[in-house]
Short mmCIF file of C-alpha atoms in Angstrom, two decimals:
data_model
loop_
_atom_site.label_atom_id
_atom_site.label_comp_id
_atom_site.label_asym_id
_atom_site.label_seq_id
_atom_site.Cartn_x
_atom_site.Cartn_y
_atom_site.Cartn_z
CA MET A 819 135.14 150.98 218.33
CA ALA A 820 132.72 148.08 218.25
CA ALA A 821 133.86 144.91 216.51
CA MET A 822 132.14 144.05 213.27
CA PRO A 823 129.99 140.93 213.47
CA SER A 824 131.59 138.00 211.79
CA GLN A 825 130.00 136.71 208.59
CA PRO A 826 128.43 133.27 208.89
CA PRO A 827 130.26 130.61 206.99
CA PRO A 828 128.72 129.79 203.56
CA VAL A 829 126.34 126.88 203.52
CA PRO A 830 127.75 124.06 201.41
CA PRO A 831 125.49 122.91 198.57
CA PRO A 832 123.51 119.80 199.25
CA PRO A 833 125.03 116.63 197.92
CA PRO A 834 123.56 115.42 194.64
CA ALA A 835 120.83 112.87 194.94
CA PRO A 836 121.96 109.38 194.16
CA ALA A 837 121.03 108.28 190.67
CA LEU A 838 118.23 105.77 190.56
CA PRO A 839 119.11 102.49 188.98
CA SER A 840 117.76 102.21 185.44
CA LEU A 841 115.30 99.43 184.84
CA ALA A 842 115.88 99.49 181.08
CA PRO A 843 118.20 96.84 179.69
CA PRO A 844 121.54 98.10 178.43
CA LEU A 845 121.65 98.86 174.73
CA GLU A 846 125.13 97.45 174.29
CA ARG A 847 126.28 93.95 175.14
CA SER A 848 128.75 93.85 178.02
CA ALA A 849 130.38 90.53 177.21
CA PRO A 850 134.01 90.41 178.47
CA ASP A 851 136.81 89.86 176.04
CA THR A 852 138.82 87.63 178.38
CA CYS A 853 137.83 84.47 180.22
CA PRO A 854 137.71 84.94 184.03
CA GLU A 855 138.55 81.25 184.51
CA CYS A 856 141.64 80.68 182.38
CA GLY A 857 142.50 84.25 181.38
CA GLY A 858 142.38 83.40 177.68
CA ASN A 859 141.10 85.86 175.11
CA ASP A 860 139.55 83.29 172.77
CA VAL A 861 135.95 84.16 173.72
CA VAL A 862 133.30 83.72 171.02
CA GLU A 863 129.55 84.21 170.87
CA ASP A 864 127.22 81.35 170.13
CA TRP A 865 124.48 83.07 168.10
CA ARG A 866 122.19 80.05 168.19
CA GLN A 867 122.18 79.75 171.99
CA GLY A 868 122.82 83.43 172.82
CA ASN A 869 125.86 82.65 174.98
CA SER A 870 129.45 83.87 175.15
CA VAL A 871 131.81 80.84 175.48
CA CYS A 872 135.55 80.51 176.05
CA ARG A 873 136.95 78.08 173.51
CA SER A 874 139.98 77.33 175.63
CA CYS A 875 138.25 75.99 178.75
CA GLY A 876 134.60 75.80 177.66
CA LEU A 877 133.33 78.23 180.30
CA VAL A 878 130.07 80.01 179.51
CA VAL A 879 131.17 83.55 180.28
CA VAL A 880 127.80 85.29 179.67
CA ALA A 881 124.45 83.59 179.10
CA ASN A 882 121.31 84.83 177.37
CA LEU A 883 122.84 87.61 175.32
CA VAL A 884 120.37 89.99 173.65
CA ASP A 885 121.04 90.94 170.06
CA VAL A 886 120.46 94.70 169.73
CA GLY A 887 120.89 94.68 165.95
CA SER A 888 118.15 94.81 163.33
CA GLU A 889 115.58 92.05 163.40
CA TRP A 890 115.65 91.48 159.64
CA ARG A 891 118.30 90.22 157.28
CA THR A 892 119.28 91.42 153.82
CA PHE A 893 120.14 88.95 151.08
CA SER A 894 120.46 91.49 148.24
CA ASN A 895 123.68 92.81 146.76
CA GLU A 896 122.70 96.42 147.44
CA GLU A 897 124.59 98.30 150.09
CA GLY A 898 122.92 99.35 153.31
CA ASP A 899 120.18 97.84 155.43
CA ASP A 900 116.94 96.63 153.93
CA PRO A 901 114.11 98.66 155.52
CA ASN A 902 111.45 96.07 154.68
CA ARG A 903 109.59 94.40 157.53
CA VAL A 904 107.44 91.32 157.45
CA GLY A 905 103.93 92.08 156.26
CA GLY A 906 102.47 95.24 154.81
CA PRO A 907 100.95 98.27 156.52
CA MET A 908 97.55 97.88 158.11
CA ASN A 909 94.67 99.04 155.91
CA PRO A 910 92.11 101.00 157.98
CA LEU A 911 89.35 99.97 155.56
CA LEU A 912 89.77 96.28 156.41
CA GLU A 913 88.21 94.67 159.44
CA SER A 914 91.08 92.31 160.29
CA GLY A 915 94.13 93.61 162.13
CA PRO A 916 97.75 92.99 161.18
CA THR A 917 98.66 89.33 161.06
CA THR A 918 101.78 87.28 160.43
CA LEU A 919 102.24 86.50 156.76
CA ILE A 920 103.42 83.04 155.76
CA SER A 921 105.22 83.03 152.46
CA LYS A 922 104.58 80.53 149.68
CA GLY A 923 108.26 79.70 149.40
CA GLY A 924 109.56 76.19 149.30
CA GLY A 925 109.77 74.21 152.50
CA ALA A 926 109.98 70.71 153.78
CA ALA A 927 107.47 68.68 151.73
CA GLY A 928 105.63 71.89 150.74
CA MET A 929 104.89 72.82 154.35
CA ASN A 930 104.98 76.57 153.65
CA GLN A 931 102.31 76.32 150.96
CA SER A 932 100.07 74.27 153.21
CA LEU A 933 100.44 76.77 156.05
CA ASN A 934 99.76 79.67 153.66
CA ARG A 935 96.53 78.07 152.45
CA ALA A 936 95.41 77.38 156.00
CA GLN A 937 96.12 80.98 157.02
CA ASN A 938 94.17 82.37 154.05
CA ARG A 939 91.19 80.21 154.99
CA ASN A 940 91.10 81.08 158.66
CA ALA A 941 93.03 84.29 159.48
CA ILE A 942 91.34 86.62 156.95
CA SER A 943 87.58 87.05 156.86
CA ALA A 944 85.57 86.62 153.68
CA ALA A 945 84.68 90.34 153.67
CA ASP A 946 88.34 91.36 153.86
CA LYS A 947 89.22 88.97 151.04
CA PHE A 948 86.51 90.53 148.91
CA LEU A 949 87.56 94.09 149.77
CA THR A 950 91.23 93.35 149.11
CA GLU A 951 90.36 92.03 145.66
CA VAL A 952 88.14 95.06 144.94
CA PHE A 953 90.80 97.53 146.06
CA GLY A 954 93.27 95.90 143.70
CA ARG A 955 90.82 96.21 140.80
CA VAL A 956 90.11 99.85 141.64
CA ALA A 957 93.84 100.58 141.69
CA ARG A 958 94.28 99.02 138.23
CA LEU A 959 91.33 101.00 136.82
CA ALA A 960 92.69 104.23 138.30
CA GLU A 961 96.13 103.57 136.85
CA ARG A 962 94.71 102.94 133.39
CA SER A 963 92.74 106.19 133.63
CA HIS A 964 95.81 108.14 134.83
CA MET A 965 94.11 109.00 138.14
CA SER A 966 96.06 110.06 141.19
CA GLY A 967 96.42 108.17 144.45
CA GLY A 968 93.96 110.52 146.16
CA VAL A 969 91.23 109.56 143.68
CA ARG A 970 91.98 105.87 144.20
CA ASP A 971 91.86 106.13 148.00
CA ARG A 972 88.65 108.16 147.85
CA ALA A 973 87.04 105.52 145.61
CA ASN A 974 88.14 102.73 147.99
CA GLU A 975 86.64 104.54 150.99
CA MET A 976 83.40 105.20 149.11
CA PHE A 977 83.11 101.54 148.06
CA LYS A 978 83.71 100.29 151.61
CA ARG A 979 81.07 102.60 153.10
CA TYR A 980 78.46 101.68 150.49
CA TYR A 981 79.35 97.98 150.86
CA ASP A 982 78.62 98.27 154.59
CA VAL A 983 75.27 99.92 153.87
CA LEU A 984 74.27 97.10 151.53
CA THR A 985 75.46 94.06 153.48
CA LEU A 986 76.28 94.91 157.11
CA LYS A 987 73.53 94.16 159.63
CA GLU A 988 73.23 94.45 163.38
CA GLY A 989 75.85 92.47 165.25
CA GLY A 990 78.48 92.95 162.54
CA VAL A 991 77.18 90.11 160.35
CA ARG A 992 77.22 90.31 156.58
CA SER A 993 73.84 89.46 155.12
CA ARG A 994 74.86 88.69 151.56
CA ALA A 995 77.63 88.83 148.99
CA LEU A 996 77.68 91.17 146.01
CA LYS A 997 77.38 89.78 142.51
CA GLU A 998 80.03 90.45 139.92
CA GLU A 999 77.86 92.79 137.80
CA GLU A 1000 76.84 94.72 140.90
CA THR A 1001 80.45 94.98 142.07
CA ALA A 1002 81.68 96.25 138.70
CA GLY A 1003 78.95 98.89 138.55
CA ILE A 1004 79.67 100.14 142.07
CA MET A 1005 83.41 100.33 141.37
CA ALA A 1006 82.86 102.38 138.20
CA ALA A 1007 80.43 104.72 139.97
CA CYS A 1008 82.83 105.20 142.90
CA LEU A 1009 85.67 106.05 140.51
CA PHE A 1010 83.48 108.56 138.66
CA LEU A 1011 82.34 110.23 141.89
CA ALA A 1012 85.82 110.21 143.45
CA ALA A 1013 87.35 111.83 140.36
CA ARG A 1014 84.80 114.64 140.49
CA ASN A 1015 85.15 115.16 144.23
CA GLU A 1016 88.95 115.35 143.94
CA GLY A 1017 88.84 117.96 141.16
CA ALA A 1018 90.00 115.65 138.34
CA PRO A 1019 86.73 114.71 136.61
CA ARG A 1020 86.41 112.07 133.92
CA THR A 1021 83.65 111.79 131.36
CA PHE A 1022 81.16 108.93 131.30
CA LYS A 1023 82.71 107.73 128.06
CA GLU A 1024 86.17 107.49 129.62
CA VAL A 1025 84.94 105.59 132.67
CA CYS A 1026 82.83 103.27 130.52
CA ALA A 1027 85.78 102.50 128.26
CA VAL A 1028 88.02 101.58 131.19
CA SER A 1029 85.53 99.66 133.34
CA GLN A 1030 83.46 98.05 130.52
CA VAL A 1031 80.29 99.08 132.39
CA PRO A 1032 77.38 100.71 130.50
CA LYS A 1033 76.68 104.38 131.12
CA LYS A 1034 73.14 103.63 132.33
CA GLU A 1035 74.43 101.22 134.97
CA ILE A 1036 76.97 103.79 136.23
CA GLY A 1037 74.25 106.43 136.49
CA VAL A 1038 71.94 104.14 138.47
CA ARG A 1039 74.73 103.22 140.91
CA MET A 1040 75.74 106.86 141.30
CA LYS A 1041 72.25 107.89 142.36
CA ALA A 1042 72.03 104.96 144.78
CA ILE A 1043 75.38 105.88 146.38
CA GLU A 1044 74.32 109.53 146.73
CA ARG A 1045 71.10 108.45 148.48
CA ALA A 1046 72.91 106.06 150.83
CA LEU A 1047 75.88 108.32 151.72
CA GLU A 1048 74.86 111.81 152.76
CA ASP A 1049 78.25 113.49 152.26
CA VAL A 1050 78.80 112.09 148.75
CA ARG A 1051 77.63 114.20 145.83
CA SER A 1052 78.47 114.02 142.16
CA GLY A 1053 79.73 117.60 142.30
CA VAL A 1054 79.72 120.18 139.56
CA VAL A 1055 82.43 120.39 136.92
CA ARG A 1056 83.98 123.85 137.09
CA GLY A 1057 84.30 124.24 133.33
CA SER A 1058 86.29 123.24 130.29
CA GLU A 1059 89.56 123.99 132.12
CA ASP A 1060 89.10 120.67 133.94
CA PHE A 1061 89.69 118.91 130.61
CA VAL A 1062 91.98 121.23 128.62
CA GLY A 1063 95.11 120.51 130.64
CA ARG A 1064 94.70 116.74 130.45
CA TYR A 1065 93.94 116.72 126.73
CA CYS A 1066 96.94 118.94 125.98
CA SER A 1067 99.16 116.64 128.02
CA LEU A 1068 98.00 113.64 125.99
CA LEU A 1069 98.69 115.62 122.79
CA ASN A 1070 102.20 116.59 123.99
CA LEU A 1071 101.36 120.29 123.94
CA GLY A 1072 103.07 122.78 126.21
CA ARG A 1073 101.85 125.04 128.96
CA ALA A 1074 101.48 128.01 126.56
CA VAL A 1075 98.89 126.07 124.56
CA VAL A 1076 97.02 125.16 127.77
CA ASN A 1077 96.84 128.80 128.86
CA ASP A 1078 95.72 130.00 125.43
CA ALA A 1079 93.09 127.25 125.11
CA ASN A 1080 91.68 128.05 128.54
CA GLU A 1081 91.40 131.71 127.57
CA VAL A 1082 89.64 130.82 124.32
CA ALA A 1083 87.21 128.45 126.05
CA THR A 1084 86.42 130.96 128.79
CA GLY A 1085 85.79 133.75 126.29
CA ALA A 1086 83.67 131.62 123.96
CA ARG A 1087 81.49 130.14 126.68
CA GLU A 1088 78.92 132.94 126.59
CA CYS A 1089 79.08 133.65 122.85
CA GLU A 1090 76.02 133.26 120.68
CA GLY A 1091 75.87 129.80 119.18
CA VAL A 1092 78.38 128.37 121.65
CA TYR A 1093 76.33 128.64 124.83
CA GLY A 1094 75.00 125.21 125.78
CA LYS A 1095 77.88 123.19 124.34
CA THR A 1096 79.32 120.55 126.63
CA TYR A 1097 82.57 121.29 128.43
CA VAL A 1098 84.32 118.46 126.58
CA SER A 1099 83.27 119.76 123.15
CA LEU A 1100 84.24 123.31 124.07
CA ALA A 1101 87.63 122.20 125.41
CA ALA A 1102 88.39 120.18 122.26
CA ALA A 1103 87.34 123.06 119.98
CA ALA A 1104 89.42 125.56 121.98
CA ILE A 1105 92.50 123.37 121.65
CA PHE A 1106 91.84 123.08 117.91
CA VAL A 1107 91.61 126.89 117.57
CA VAL A 1108 94.91 127.40 119.39
CA CYS A 1109 96.63 124.68 117.37
CA GLN A 1110 95.78 126.55 114.16
CA LEU A 1111 97.43 129.75 115.43
CA PRO A 1112 101.08 130.56 114.70
CA GLU A 1113 103.54 130.54 117.56
CA VAL A 1114 103.69 134.21 118.47
CA ALA A 1115 105.75 135.15 121.52
CA GLU A 1116 104.35 137.30 124.30
CA GLY A 1117 104.56 141.02 123.59
CA THR A 1118 105.22 140.66 119.84
CA PRO A 1119 104.15 143.91 118.11
CA PRO A 1120 101.86 143.71 115.09
CA PRO A 1121 103.52 143.92 111.64
CA ALA A 1122 103.85 147.29 109.96
CA ALA A 1123 101.17 148.38 107.51
CA GLY A 1124 101.67 146.89 104.08
CA SER A 1125 104.05 144.18 105.27
CA GLU A 1126 101.36 141.56 105.73
CA LYS A 1127 101.59 138.67 103.32
CA PRO A 1128 98.45 136.94 102.16
CA PRO A 1129 98.30 133.23 102.97
CA THR A 1130 99.68 131.10 100.17
CA GLY A 1131 97.78 128.20 98.73
CA LYS A 1132 94.24 127.06 99.26
CA GLU A 1133 93.13 126.78 102.86
CA PRO A 1134 92.07 123.27 103.87
CA LYS A 1135 88.78 122.35 105.44
CA VAL A 1136 88.41 122.22 109.19
CA GLY A 1137 90.23 119.20 110.56
CA GLU A 1138 92.05 118.45 107.32
CA LYS A 1139 95.76 117.87 107.82
CA ARG A 1140 97.91 120.55 106.31
CA SER A 1141 101.38 119.96 104.96
CA ARG A 1142 104.41 121.23 106.80
CA ASP A 1143 105.06 123.83 104.08
CA ALA A 1144 101.50 125.19 104.37
CA ALA A 1145 101.76 125.31 108.16
CA ALA A 1146 105.10 127.11 107.94
CA ALA A 1147 103.69 129.59 105.39
CA SER A 1148 100.70 130.28 107.64
CA ALA A 1149 102.98 130.74 110.64
CA ALA A 1150 105.21 133.15 108.72
CA ALA A 1151 102.21 135.12 107.47
CA GLY A 1152 100.63 135.36 110.92
CA GLY A 1153 103.73 135.91 113.05
CA GLY A 1154 105.44 138.53 110.98
CA GLY A 1155 108.68 136.56 110.87
CA ALA A 1156 110.29 137.69 114.13
CA GLY A 1157 107.63 136.49 116.54
CA ALA A 1158 106.81 133.12 115.00
CA ASN A 1159 108.78 129.98 114.36
CA SER A 1160 109.46 128.84 110.82
CA GLU A 1161 107.34 125.75 111.55
CA ASN A 1162 104.16 125.48 113.62
CA THR A 1163 105.07 122.71 116.08
CA ARG A 1164 101.80 123.06 117.97
CA PHE A 1165 99.64 122.09 115.00
CA ARG A 1166 97.23 119.20 115.59
CA THR A 1167 94.40 118.03 113.38
CA ALA A 1168 90.79 117.74 114.46
CA LYS A 1169 91.06 113.97 114.12
CA GLU A 1170 93.94 113.80 116.60
CA ILE A 1171 92.13 116.01 119.11
CA ALA A 1172 88.89 114.04 118.70
CA ALA A 1173 90.69 110.76 119.45
CA VAL A 1174 92.04 112.16 122.72
CA ALA A 1175 88.87 113.97 123.84
CA GLY A 1176 86.58 111.07 122.97
CA VAL A 1177 84.26 113.15 120.78
CA ALA A 1178 83.40 112.95 117.10
CA GLU A 1179 85.43 114.96 114.63
CA VAL A 1180 82.27 116.59 113.32
CA THR A 1181 81.54 117.85 116.86
CA ILE A 1182 84.80 119.80 116.84
CA ARG A 1183 84.00 121.20 113.40
CA VAL A 1184 80.52 122.35 114.44
CA THR A 1185 81.83 123.97 117.63
CA TYR A 1186 84.66 125.66 115.70
CA LYS A 1187 82.11 127.00 113.22
CA ALA A 1188 80.22 128.58 116.12
CA ILE A 1189 83.41 130.10 117.59
CA HIS A 1190 84.84 131.42 114.30
CA PRO A 1191 82.71 134.63 114.10
CA HIS A 1192 83.88 135.58 117.61
CA LEU A 1193 87.62 134.96 117.15
CA GLU A 1194 88.48 138.64 117.43
CA ARG A 1195 86.95 138.67 120.91
CA VAL A 1196 87.93 135.26 122.33
CA LEU A 1197 91.55 134.95 121.15
CA PRO A 1198 94.41 136.03 123.42
CA VAL A 1199 95.39 139.67 122.99
CA ARG A 1200 98.56 138.99 120.99
CA TYR A 1201 96.53 137.07 118.38
CA ARG A 1202 93.80 139.68 117.87
CA ARG A 1203 95.21 140.86 114.55
CA ALA A 1204 93.62 140.88 111.13
CA ASP A 1205 96.48 138.99 109.49
CA ILE A 1206 96.31 136.12 111.99
CA ILE A 1207 92.51 135.86 112.00
CA SER A 1208 92.35 135.89 108.20
CA ALA A 1209 94.90 133.05 108.08
CA MET A 1210 92.68 130.78 110.20
CA PRO A 1211 91.01 127.92 108.26
CA PRO A 1212 87.47 128.74 107.18
CA PRO A 1213 84.59 127.05 109.03
#
């Protein structure tokens, strides 16, 4: 019998490659705790010199220590590290890059203030100073108009681009400076255009009231910006729903009123006598119509035949403030008791709505008079009842 061939011995795995030395500095300090000279353990770190020194014999154990801690200090009483760094974030709309900021705090013989003035004169260009001031003014105007940060940033970008078109020449040299009246008009026009482009439009009256710039001046600047910047257009307002939500918020009205007012405005838009009204007037009139309705819950069935109660008292004129008793009586008559509250908390007068919408009170009355014959068609379904419509104030 032939002998079986012997199996070859297994090949040992290759030895691991030696680790390459790391060129990165160690993250932790490796200062010894004992002195190699005298063996003492009284070794301290000199933070000013960056050395580790033995206080027993004076030997410098380790020199040039690197502090791996945070590079800022916190002087507040709050717990935790202060995440603030020196200087603010770089603004991409400015031409200057990030620079070191010198504070105006006290120093030896007012040295800090002198250095701060010198830096402001030399480190920041005149164009960046002007743009920084304009951006601050735009932010204040946007805050007063309750505009979002997206509208503010869009207005800043639009102003910077149009400012370059007006003043920037070949070679990056500014040809002239803008006058104050010109600057104010451009800022107002940029805010108006940015609000429309971001889907939160404002009326000319609102922008004029905040910026103190005439409507004619804003219109002229708007057309000039649209001609200079190809991708900037005034946009088209979608409808009265762009204004209903904001007006209801200023009147402290809930989401149910917003939904009902949007439904009324959408239904009345094509009605005879209402077509052609401005979106602001239609939104204000729709809110007024809903505020006169009783608070009927969703799905409330109509009252049984013969149980309807005629409205008590004489109905006021449109926009005239009713007493709480009259409002409660109207709510009880329209809601049938179970579906309505004992007091109409959504009631607002035409004067209150006119003050928020920026229109005349008579404008709301005229628009309501045009909507009144079509109430049975434009009201939400749960309000399309004879008892509720008859309880509405006459036009």
